[in-house]
Coordinates of C-alpha atoms in Angstrom, one line a residue:
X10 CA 134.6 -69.7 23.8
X11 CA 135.4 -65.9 24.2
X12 CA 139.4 -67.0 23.7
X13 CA 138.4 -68.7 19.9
X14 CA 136.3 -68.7 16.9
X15 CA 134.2 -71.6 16.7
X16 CA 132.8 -72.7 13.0
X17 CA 129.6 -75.4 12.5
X18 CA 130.6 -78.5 11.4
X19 CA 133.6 -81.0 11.8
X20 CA 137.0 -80.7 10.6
X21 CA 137.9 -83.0 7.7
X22 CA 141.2 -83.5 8.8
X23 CA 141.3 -86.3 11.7
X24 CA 144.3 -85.4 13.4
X25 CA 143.8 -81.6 13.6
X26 CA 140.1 -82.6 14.5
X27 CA 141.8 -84.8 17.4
X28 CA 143.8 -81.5 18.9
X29 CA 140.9 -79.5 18.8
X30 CA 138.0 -79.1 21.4
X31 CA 134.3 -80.4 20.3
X32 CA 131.1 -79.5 21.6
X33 CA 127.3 -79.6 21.3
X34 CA 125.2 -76.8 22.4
X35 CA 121.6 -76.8 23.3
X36 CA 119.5 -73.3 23.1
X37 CA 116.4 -72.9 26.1
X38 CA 113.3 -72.3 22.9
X39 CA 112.2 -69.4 25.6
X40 CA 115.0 -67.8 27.3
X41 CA 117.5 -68.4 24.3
X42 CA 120.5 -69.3 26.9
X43 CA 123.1 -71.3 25.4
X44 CA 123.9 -74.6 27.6
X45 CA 126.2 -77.8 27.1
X46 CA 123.9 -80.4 28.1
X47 CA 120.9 -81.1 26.4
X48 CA 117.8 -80.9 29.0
X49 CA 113.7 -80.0 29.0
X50 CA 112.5 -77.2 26.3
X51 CA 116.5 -76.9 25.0
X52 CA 116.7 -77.7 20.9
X53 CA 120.3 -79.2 19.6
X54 CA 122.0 -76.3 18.0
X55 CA 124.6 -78.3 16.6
X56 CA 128.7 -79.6 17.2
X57 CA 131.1 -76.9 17.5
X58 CA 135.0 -77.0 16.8
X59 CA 137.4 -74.8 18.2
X60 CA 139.8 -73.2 16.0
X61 CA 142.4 -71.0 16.0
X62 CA 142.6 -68.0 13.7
X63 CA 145.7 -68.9 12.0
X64 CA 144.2 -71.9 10.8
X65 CA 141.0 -70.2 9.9
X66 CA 142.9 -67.8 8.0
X67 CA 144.8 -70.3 5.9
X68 CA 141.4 -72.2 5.5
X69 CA 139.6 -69.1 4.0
X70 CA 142.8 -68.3 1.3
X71 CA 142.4 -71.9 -0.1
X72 CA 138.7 -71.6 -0.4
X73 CA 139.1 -68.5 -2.1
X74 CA 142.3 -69.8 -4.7
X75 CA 139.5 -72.9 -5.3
X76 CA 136.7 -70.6 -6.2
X77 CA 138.8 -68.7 -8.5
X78 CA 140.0 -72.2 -10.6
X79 CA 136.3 -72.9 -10.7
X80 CA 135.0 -69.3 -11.8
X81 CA 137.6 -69.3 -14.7
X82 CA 136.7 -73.0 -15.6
X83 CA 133.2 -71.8 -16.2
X84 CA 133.9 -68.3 -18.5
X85 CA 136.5 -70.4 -20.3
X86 CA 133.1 -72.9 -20.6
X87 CA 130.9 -70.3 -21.4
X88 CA 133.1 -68.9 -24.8
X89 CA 133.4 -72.1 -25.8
X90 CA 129.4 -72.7 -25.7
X91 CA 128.9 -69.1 -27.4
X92 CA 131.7 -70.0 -29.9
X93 CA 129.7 -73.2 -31.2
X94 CA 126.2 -71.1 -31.2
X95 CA 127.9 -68.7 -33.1
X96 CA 128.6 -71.9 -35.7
X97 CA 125.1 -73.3 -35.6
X98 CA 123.4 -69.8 -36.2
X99 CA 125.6 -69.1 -39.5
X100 CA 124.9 -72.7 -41.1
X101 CA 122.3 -72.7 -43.7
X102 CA 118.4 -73.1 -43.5
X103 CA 118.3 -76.5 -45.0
X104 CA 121.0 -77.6 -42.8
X105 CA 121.6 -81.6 -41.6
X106 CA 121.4 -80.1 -38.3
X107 CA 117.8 -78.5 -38.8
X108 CA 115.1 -80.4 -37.4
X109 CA 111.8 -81.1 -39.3
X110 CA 108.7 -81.7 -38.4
X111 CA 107.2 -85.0 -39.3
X112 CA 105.1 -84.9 -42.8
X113 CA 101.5 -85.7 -42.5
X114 CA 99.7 -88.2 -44.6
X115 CA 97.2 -86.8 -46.9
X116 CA 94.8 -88.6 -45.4
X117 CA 95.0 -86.8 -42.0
X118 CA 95.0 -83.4 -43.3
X119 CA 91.4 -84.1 -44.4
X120 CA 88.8 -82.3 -42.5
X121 CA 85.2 -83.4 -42.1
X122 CA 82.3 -80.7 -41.4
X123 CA 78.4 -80.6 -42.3
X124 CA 74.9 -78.9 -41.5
X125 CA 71.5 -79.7 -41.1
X126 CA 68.0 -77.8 -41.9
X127 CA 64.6 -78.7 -40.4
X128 CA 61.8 -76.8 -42.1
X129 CA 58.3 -75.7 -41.6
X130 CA 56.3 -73.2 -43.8
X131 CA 52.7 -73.1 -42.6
X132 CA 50.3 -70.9 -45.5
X133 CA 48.9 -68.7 -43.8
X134 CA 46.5 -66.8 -46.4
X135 CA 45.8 -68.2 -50.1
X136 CA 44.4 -71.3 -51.9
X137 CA 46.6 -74.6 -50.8
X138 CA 46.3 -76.4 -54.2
X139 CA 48.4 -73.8 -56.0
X140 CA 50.8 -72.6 -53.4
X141 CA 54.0 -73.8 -54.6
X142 CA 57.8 -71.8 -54.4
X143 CA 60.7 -72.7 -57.3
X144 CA 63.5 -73.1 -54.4
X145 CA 61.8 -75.0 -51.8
X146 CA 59.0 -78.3 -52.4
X147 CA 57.8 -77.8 -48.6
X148 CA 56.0 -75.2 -49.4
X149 CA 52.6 -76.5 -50.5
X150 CA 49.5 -78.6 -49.3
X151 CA 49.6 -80.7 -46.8
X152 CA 53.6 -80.0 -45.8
X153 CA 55.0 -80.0 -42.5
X154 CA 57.9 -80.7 -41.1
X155 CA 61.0 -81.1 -43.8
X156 CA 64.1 -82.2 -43.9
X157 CA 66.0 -79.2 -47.0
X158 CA 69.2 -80.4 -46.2
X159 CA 71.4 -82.9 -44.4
X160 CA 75.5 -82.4 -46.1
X161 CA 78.5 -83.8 -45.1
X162 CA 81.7 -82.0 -46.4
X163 CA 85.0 -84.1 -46.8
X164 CA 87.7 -81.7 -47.6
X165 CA 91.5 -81.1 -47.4
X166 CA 94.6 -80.0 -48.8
X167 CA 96.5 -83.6 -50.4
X168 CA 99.6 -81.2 -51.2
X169 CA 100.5 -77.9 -51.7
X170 CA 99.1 -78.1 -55.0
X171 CA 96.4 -80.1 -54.8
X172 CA 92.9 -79.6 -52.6
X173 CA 90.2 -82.0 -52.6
X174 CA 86.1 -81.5 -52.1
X175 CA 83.4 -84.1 -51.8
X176 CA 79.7 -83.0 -50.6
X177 CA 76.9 -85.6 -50.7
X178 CA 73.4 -84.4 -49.5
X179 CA 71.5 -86.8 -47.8
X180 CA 68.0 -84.7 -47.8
X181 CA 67.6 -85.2 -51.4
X182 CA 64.1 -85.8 -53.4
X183 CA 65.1 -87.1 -57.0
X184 CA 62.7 -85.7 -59.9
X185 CA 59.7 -88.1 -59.7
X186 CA 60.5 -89.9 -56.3
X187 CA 57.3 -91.0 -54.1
X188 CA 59.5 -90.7 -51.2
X189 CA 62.5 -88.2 -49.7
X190 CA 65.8 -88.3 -48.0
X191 CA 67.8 -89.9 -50.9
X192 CA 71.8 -89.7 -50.7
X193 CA 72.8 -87.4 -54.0
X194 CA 76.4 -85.8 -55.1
X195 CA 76.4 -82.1 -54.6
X196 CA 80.1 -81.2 -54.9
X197 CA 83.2 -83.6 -56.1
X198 CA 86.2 -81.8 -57.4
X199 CA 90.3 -80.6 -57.3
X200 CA 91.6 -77.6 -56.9
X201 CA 94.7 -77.8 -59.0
X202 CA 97.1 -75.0 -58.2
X203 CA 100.0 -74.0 -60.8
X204 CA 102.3 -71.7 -58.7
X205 CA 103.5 -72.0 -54.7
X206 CA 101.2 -68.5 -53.6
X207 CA 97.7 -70.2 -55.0
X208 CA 96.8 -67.7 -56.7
X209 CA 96.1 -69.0 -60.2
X210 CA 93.9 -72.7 -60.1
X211 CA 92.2 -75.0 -62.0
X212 CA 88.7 -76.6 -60.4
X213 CA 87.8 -80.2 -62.2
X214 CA 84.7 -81.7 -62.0
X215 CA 80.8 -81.1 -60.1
X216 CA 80.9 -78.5 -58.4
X217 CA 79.3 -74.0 -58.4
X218 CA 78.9 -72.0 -61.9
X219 CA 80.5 -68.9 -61.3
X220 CA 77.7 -66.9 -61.9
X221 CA 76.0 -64.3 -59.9
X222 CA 77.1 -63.6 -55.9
X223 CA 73.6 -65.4 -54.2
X224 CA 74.5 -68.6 -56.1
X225 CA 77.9 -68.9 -54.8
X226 CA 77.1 -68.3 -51.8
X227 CA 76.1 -71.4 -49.3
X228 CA 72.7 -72.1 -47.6
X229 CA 74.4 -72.6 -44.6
X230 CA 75.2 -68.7 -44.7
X231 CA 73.0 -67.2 -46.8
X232 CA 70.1 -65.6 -44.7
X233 CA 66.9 -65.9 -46.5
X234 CA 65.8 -69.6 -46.6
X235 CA 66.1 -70.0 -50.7
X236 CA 68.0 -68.3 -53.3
X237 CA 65.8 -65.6 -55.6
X238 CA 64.3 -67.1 -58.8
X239 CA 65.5 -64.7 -60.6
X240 CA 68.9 -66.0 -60.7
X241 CA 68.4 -69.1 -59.7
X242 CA 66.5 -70.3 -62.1
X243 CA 70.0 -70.1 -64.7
X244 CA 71.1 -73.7 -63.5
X245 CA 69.9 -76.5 -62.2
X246 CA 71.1 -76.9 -58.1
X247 CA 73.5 -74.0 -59.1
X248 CA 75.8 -77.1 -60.2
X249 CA 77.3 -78.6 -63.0
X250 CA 80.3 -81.3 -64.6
X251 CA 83.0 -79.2 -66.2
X252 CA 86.2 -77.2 -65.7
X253 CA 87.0 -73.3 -64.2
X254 CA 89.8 -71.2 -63.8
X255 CA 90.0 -69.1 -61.1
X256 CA 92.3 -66.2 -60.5
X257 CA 92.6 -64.7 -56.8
X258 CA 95.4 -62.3 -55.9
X259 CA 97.3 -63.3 -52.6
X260 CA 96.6 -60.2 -50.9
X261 CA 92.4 -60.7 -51.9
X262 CA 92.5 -64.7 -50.4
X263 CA 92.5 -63.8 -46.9
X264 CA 89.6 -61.5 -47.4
X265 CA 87.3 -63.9 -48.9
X266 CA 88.1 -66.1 -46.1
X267 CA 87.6 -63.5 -43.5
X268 CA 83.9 -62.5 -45.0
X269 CA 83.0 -66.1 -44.2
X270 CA 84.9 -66.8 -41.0
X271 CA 83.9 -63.4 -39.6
X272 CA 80.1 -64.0 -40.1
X273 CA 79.7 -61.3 -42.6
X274 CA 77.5 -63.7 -44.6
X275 CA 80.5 -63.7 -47.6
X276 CA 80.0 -66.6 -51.0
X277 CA 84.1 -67.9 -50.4
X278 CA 86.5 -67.6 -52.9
X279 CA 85.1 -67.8 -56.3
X280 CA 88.2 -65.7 -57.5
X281 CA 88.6 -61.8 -58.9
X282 CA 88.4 -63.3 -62.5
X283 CA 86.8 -66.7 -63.2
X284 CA 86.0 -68.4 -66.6
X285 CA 85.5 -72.4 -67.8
X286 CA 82.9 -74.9 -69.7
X287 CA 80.7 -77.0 -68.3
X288 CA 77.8 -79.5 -69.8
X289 CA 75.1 -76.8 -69.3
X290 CA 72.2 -79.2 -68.5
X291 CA 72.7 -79.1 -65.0
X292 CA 74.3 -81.2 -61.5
X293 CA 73.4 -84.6 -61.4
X294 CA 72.1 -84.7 -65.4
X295 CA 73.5 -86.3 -68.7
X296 CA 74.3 -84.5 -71.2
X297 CA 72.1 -84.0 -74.2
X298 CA 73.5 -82.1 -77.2
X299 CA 77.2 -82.1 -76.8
X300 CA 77.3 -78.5 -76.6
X301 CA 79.5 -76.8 -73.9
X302 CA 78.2 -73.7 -72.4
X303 CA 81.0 -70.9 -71.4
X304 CA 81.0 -68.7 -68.5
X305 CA 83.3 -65.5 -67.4
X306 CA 82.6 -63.5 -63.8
X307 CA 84.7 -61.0 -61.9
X308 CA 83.7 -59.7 -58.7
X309 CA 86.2 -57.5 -56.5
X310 CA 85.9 -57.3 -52.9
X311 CA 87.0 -53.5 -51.3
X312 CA 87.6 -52.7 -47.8
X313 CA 87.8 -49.2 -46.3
X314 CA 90.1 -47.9 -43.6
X315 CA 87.2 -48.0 -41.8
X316 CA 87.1 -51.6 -42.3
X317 CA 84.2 -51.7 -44.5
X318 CA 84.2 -54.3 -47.3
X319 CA 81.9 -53.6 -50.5
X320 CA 82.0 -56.3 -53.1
X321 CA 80.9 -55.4 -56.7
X322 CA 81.2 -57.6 -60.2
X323 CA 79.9 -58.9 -63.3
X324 CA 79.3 -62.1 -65.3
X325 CA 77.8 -63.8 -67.8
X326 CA 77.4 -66.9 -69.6
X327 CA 76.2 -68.9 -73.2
X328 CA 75.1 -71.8 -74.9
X329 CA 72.4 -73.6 -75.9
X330 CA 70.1 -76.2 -73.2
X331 CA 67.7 -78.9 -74.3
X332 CA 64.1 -79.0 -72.6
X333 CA 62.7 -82.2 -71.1
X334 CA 60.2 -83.7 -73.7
X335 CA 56.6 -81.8 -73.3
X336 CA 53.7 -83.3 -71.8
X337 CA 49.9 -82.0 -72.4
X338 CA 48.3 -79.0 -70.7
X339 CA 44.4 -79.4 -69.7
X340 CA 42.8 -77.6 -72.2
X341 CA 45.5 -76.6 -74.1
X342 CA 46.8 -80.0 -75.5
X343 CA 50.5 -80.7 -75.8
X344 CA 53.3 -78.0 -76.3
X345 CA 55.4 -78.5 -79.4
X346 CA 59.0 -77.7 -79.6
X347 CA 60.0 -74.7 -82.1
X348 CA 61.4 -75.6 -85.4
X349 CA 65.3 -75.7 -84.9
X350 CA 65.6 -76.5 -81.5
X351 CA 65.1 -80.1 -81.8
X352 CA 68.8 -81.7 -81.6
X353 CA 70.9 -78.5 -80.5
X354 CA 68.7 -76.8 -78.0
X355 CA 67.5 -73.7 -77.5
X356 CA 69.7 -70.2 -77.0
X357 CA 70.8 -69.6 -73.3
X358 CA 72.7 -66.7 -72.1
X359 CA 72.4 -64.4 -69.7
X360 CA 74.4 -61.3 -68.1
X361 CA 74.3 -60.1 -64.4
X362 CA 75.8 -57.6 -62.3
X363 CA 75.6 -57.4 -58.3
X364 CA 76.7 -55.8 -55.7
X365 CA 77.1 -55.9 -51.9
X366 CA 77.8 -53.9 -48.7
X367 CA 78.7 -56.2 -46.2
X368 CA 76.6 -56.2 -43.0
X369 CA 78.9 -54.0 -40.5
X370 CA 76.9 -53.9 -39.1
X371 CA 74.4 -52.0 -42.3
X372 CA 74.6 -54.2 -45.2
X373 CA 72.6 -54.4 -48.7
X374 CA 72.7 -56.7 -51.9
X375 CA 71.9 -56.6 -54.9
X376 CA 71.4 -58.5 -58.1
X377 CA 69.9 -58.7 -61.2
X378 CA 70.3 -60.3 -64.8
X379 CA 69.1 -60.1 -67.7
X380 CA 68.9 -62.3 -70.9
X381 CA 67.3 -64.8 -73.2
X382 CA 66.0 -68.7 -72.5
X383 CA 63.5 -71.5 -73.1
X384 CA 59.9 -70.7 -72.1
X385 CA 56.4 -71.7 -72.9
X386 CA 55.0 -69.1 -74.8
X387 CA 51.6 -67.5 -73.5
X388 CA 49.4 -69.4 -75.7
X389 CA 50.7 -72.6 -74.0
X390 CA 51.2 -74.4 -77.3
X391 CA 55.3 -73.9 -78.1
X392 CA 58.2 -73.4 -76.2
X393 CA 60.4 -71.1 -77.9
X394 CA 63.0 -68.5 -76.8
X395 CA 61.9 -66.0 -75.0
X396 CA 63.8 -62.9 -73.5
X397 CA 63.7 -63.1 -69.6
X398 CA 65.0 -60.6 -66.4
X399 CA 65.3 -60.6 -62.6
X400 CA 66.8 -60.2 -59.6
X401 CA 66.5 -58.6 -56.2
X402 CA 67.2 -56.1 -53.4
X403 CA 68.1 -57.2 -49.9
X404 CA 68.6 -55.1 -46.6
X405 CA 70.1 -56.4 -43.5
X406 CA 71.8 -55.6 -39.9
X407 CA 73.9 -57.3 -37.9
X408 CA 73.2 -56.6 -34.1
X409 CA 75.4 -58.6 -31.6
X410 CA 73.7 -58.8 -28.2
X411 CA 76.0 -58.1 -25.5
X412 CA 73.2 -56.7 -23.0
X413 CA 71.2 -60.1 -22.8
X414 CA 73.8 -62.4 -23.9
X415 CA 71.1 -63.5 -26.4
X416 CA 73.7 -64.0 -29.7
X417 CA 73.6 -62.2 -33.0
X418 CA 70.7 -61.7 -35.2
X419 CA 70.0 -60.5 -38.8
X420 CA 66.9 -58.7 -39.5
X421 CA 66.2 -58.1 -43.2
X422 CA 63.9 -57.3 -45.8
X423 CA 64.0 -58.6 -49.2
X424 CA 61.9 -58.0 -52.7
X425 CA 62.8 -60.4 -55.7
X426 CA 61.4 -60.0 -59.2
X427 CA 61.2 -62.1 -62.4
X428 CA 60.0 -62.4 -66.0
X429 CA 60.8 -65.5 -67.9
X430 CA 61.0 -69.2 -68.2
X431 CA 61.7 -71.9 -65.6
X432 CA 63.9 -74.1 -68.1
X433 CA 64.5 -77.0 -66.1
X434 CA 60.9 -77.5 -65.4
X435 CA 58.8 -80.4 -67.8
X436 CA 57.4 -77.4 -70.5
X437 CA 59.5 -74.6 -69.1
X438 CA 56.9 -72.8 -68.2
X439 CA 57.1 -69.0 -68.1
X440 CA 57.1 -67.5 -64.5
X441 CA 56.3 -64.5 -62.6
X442 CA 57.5 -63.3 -59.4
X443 CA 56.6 -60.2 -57.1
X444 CA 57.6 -61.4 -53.4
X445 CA 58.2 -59.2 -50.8
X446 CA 59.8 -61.3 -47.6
X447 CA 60.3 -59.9 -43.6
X448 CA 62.3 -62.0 -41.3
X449 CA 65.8 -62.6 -39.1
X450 CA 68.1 -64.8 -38.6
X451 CA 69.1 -65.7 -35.1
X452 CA 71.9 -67.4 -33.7
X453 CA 72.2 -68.4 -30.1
X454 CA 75.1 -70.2 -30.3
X455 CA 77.6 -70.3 -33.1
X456 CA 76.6 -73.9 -33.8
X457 CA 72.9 -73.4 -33.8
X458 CA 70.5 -70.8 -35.9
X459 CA 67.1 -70.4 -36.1
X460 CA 65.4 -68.3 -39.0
X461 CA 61.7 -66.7 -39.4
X462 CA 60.2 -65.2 -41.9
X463 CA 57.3 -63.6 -43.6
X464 CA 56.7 -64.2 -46.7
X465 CA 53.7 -62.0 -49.4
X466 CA 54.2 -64.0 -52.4
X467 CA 52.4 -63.5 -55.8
X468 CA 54.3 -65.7 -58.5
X469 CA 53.6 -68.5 -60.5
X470 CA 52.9 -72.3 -59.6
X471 CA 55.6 -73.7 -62.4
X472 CA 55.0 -76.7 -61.0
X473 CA 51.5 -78.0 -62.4
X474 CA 49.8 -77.0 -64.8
X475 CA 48.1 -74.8 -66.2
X476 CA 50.6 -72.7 -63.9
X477 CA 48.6 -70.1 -62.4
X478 CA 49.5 -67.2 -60.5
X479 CA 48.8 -67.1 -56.9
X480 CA 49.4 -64.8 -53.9
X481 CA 49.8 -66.3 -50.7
X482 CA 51.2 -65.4 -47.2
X483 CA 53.6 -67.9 -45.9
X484 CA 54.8 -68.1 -42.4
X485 CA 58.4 -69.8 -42.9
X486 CA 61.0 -71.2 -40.6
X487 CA 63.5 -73.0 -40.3
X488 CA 66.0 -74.5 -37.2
X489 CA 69.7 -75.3 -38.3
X490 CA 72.7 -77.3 -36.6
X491 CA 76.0 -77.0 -37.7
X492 CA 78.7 -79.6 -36.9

């Protein structure tokens, strides 16, 4: 061994394989002496070849001229790869060779959402057979437990230019129904976008008036449990048939999206600038007079370095609405309609302004309107037009719990005022509202929120007449699932 080199392995070559001297070796595991044989505690090391160095030498030069071949196969190879990259990278966009993804149906680009509200509003102080709120029937005598809303949204962009929206509520109580829970349209329309950045669309069919901030803004957001008289009380279910033009401004979209998304208790995008016509009689009602009404907002959201958004706009609206017919007043006998109101209706317009700071985690809103309607005068025998004017003011905070892990909540304070009539009620009676409310919203879980309140309310009962004024202190909650 000492006269040699010895490699592992077996020569390829028979005959030089033949002339050469073979052996196995066996290692001791614990001495590490090298023997021969194999024998007890000895592992096979493997079969050794004698060789001389000349061969060896010869051996190692061919290896070496094979590697070489092979090593300037491969960069010869490699150009040739980089050469058709090259080629690929500098064909177009729209290229054959450019692989697209597989179009969607419009069917599956349809998403499906919803909420539901359970309500209680135990009175706690005032007389039960006048205690009745505009925005909410379970408030009253002898309510408990009440289903406000159950909605199902289907929505979903069909195309780049066209986005559809169909809400039904199934918590419904139709005008004169003995019993609840009815299935009723809220929202069905299109967006219909005209240029490839959505900025500029047009919105067929049932759905939002573009008036006011409160009214845009969905009960599944909004914190206090209804929506304030004062402004409310300018359409029926804030809904109605017609058509709107909205304008947004690319860079504005994602902020409107971002107020909503980001839990800052934003209305969506209603658009900077909005205008249409609608029927003016309300959601879910036929027309009477065949007089459009017309309506213009603009509201401009503004954030801060800071990240601060405020929000501040105008609107307004005109036309004329037809009253339900009059029915007799204990005491008073029937209401008669003013001279010249009969077939065309009476004047309706109003003009608001409002403005937000956006809980971050301070916020405040604001609204208010002012303008002229339908209202039972206070003699109780004619409706006429009448001037009318409300709003309110609303504080909130936004505290996220990371101590206790118990969620978010929203704390807030709210007065609402109003003078005027309630047109969509049977004599449109004339209403007054003074309510101060304390409460928060809570929300464990991002799927669940529970809301309390206080509520000191001295208003009217439009509901029965002779509407009296009440005040009342109502305990009011309410437990909401989203899906």
């Amino acid at each position: 061994m000492a006269s040699g080199l010895f490699s592992i392995g077996v020569d390829a070559n028979q005959d030089a394989f033949a002339k050469s001297l073979v052996l196995e070796l066996y290692m001791d595991k614990d001495t590490k002496q090298i023997y021969g044989e194999p024998g007890k505690n000895r592992i096979r090391l493997g079969t050794f070849q004698q060789r001389d160095s000349g061969t060896v030498q010869k051996e190692t030069e061919k290896n070496r001229r094979e590697l070489v071949t092979i090593k300037n196969r491969l960069d010869a190879k490699e150009k040739e790869i980089d050469r058709k990259l090259e080629k690929v990278a500098s064909r177009p966009a729209d290229s054959a060779m450019t692989v697209q993804p597989a179009k969607k149906a419009w069917y599956e680009k349809l998403s499906l959402r919803g909420y539901t509200q359970l309500r209680m509003n135990p009175i706690l102080e005032g007389n039960r057979d006048v205690v009745r709120t505009y925005g909410d029937s379970s408030v009253g005598k002898n309510r408990s437990f009440f289903l406000r809303r159950a909605r199902l949204v289907l929505s979903g962009d069909v195309s780049d230019h066209l986005y559809l929206y169909l809400q039904p509520d199934f918590a419904s109580t139709p005008g004169g129904a003995t019993t609840s829970n009815f299935a009723q349209l809220r929202d069905a329309y299109a967006d219909i976008f005209i240029d490839k950045q959505k900025e500029f669309r047009f919105r067929p069919g049932q759905s939002k008036i573009p008036f006011g901030f409160e009214n845009l803004q969905s009960s599944q957001n909004r914190i206090p449990l209804d929506r304030a008289d004062g402004l409310n009380t300018c359409c029926q279910d804030e809904r109605d048939l017609g058509i709107f033009f909205y304008y947004t401004p690319e860079h504005i979209r994602p902020l409107f999206r971002d107020l909503v998304s980001h839990n800052l208790k934003g209305s969506g995008d209603y658009g900077v600038v909005a205008f249409g016509v609608y029927n003016g009689q309300g959601a879910n009602r036929t027309e009477l007079n065949q007089q459009l009404h017309l309506v213009g907002r603009f509201s401009y959201p503004y954030q801060f370095e800071n990240g601060q958004v405020v929000e501040a706009g105008f609107g307004g609206y005109t036309g004329r609405y037809k009253v339900a017919t009059p029915t007799a007043i204990t005491g008073f006998g029937t209401p008669v309609i003013n001279p010249g109101n009969n077939a065309s209706g009476f004047k309706d317009q109003r003009f608001e302004v409002h403005g937000i700071v956006y809980p971050q985690p301070f916020g405040i809103q604001a609204e208010w309107n002012w303008g002229v309607g339908p209202s039972l005068n206070e003699q109780m025998n004619t409706i006429e037009a009448h001037s009318l004017n409300g709003g309110f003011v609303q504080a909130t905070y936004k505290i996220e719990d990371h101590v206790l892990n118990s969620g978010i909540w929203f704390p807030f304070v709210r007065y609402q005022n109003y003078n005027g009539g309630v047109k969509t009620q049977t004599n449109a009676p004339r209403s007054r509202v003074r309510d101060w409310e304390f409460g928060f919203e809570w929300q464990p879980r991002p799927e669940l929120e529970f809301t309390m309140s206080y509520a000191k309310m001295n208003r009217t009962n439009v509901f029965t007449a002779p509407y009296y004024n009440f005040a009342a202190n109502v305990l009011r909650m309410q437990l909401q699932w989203n899906y």
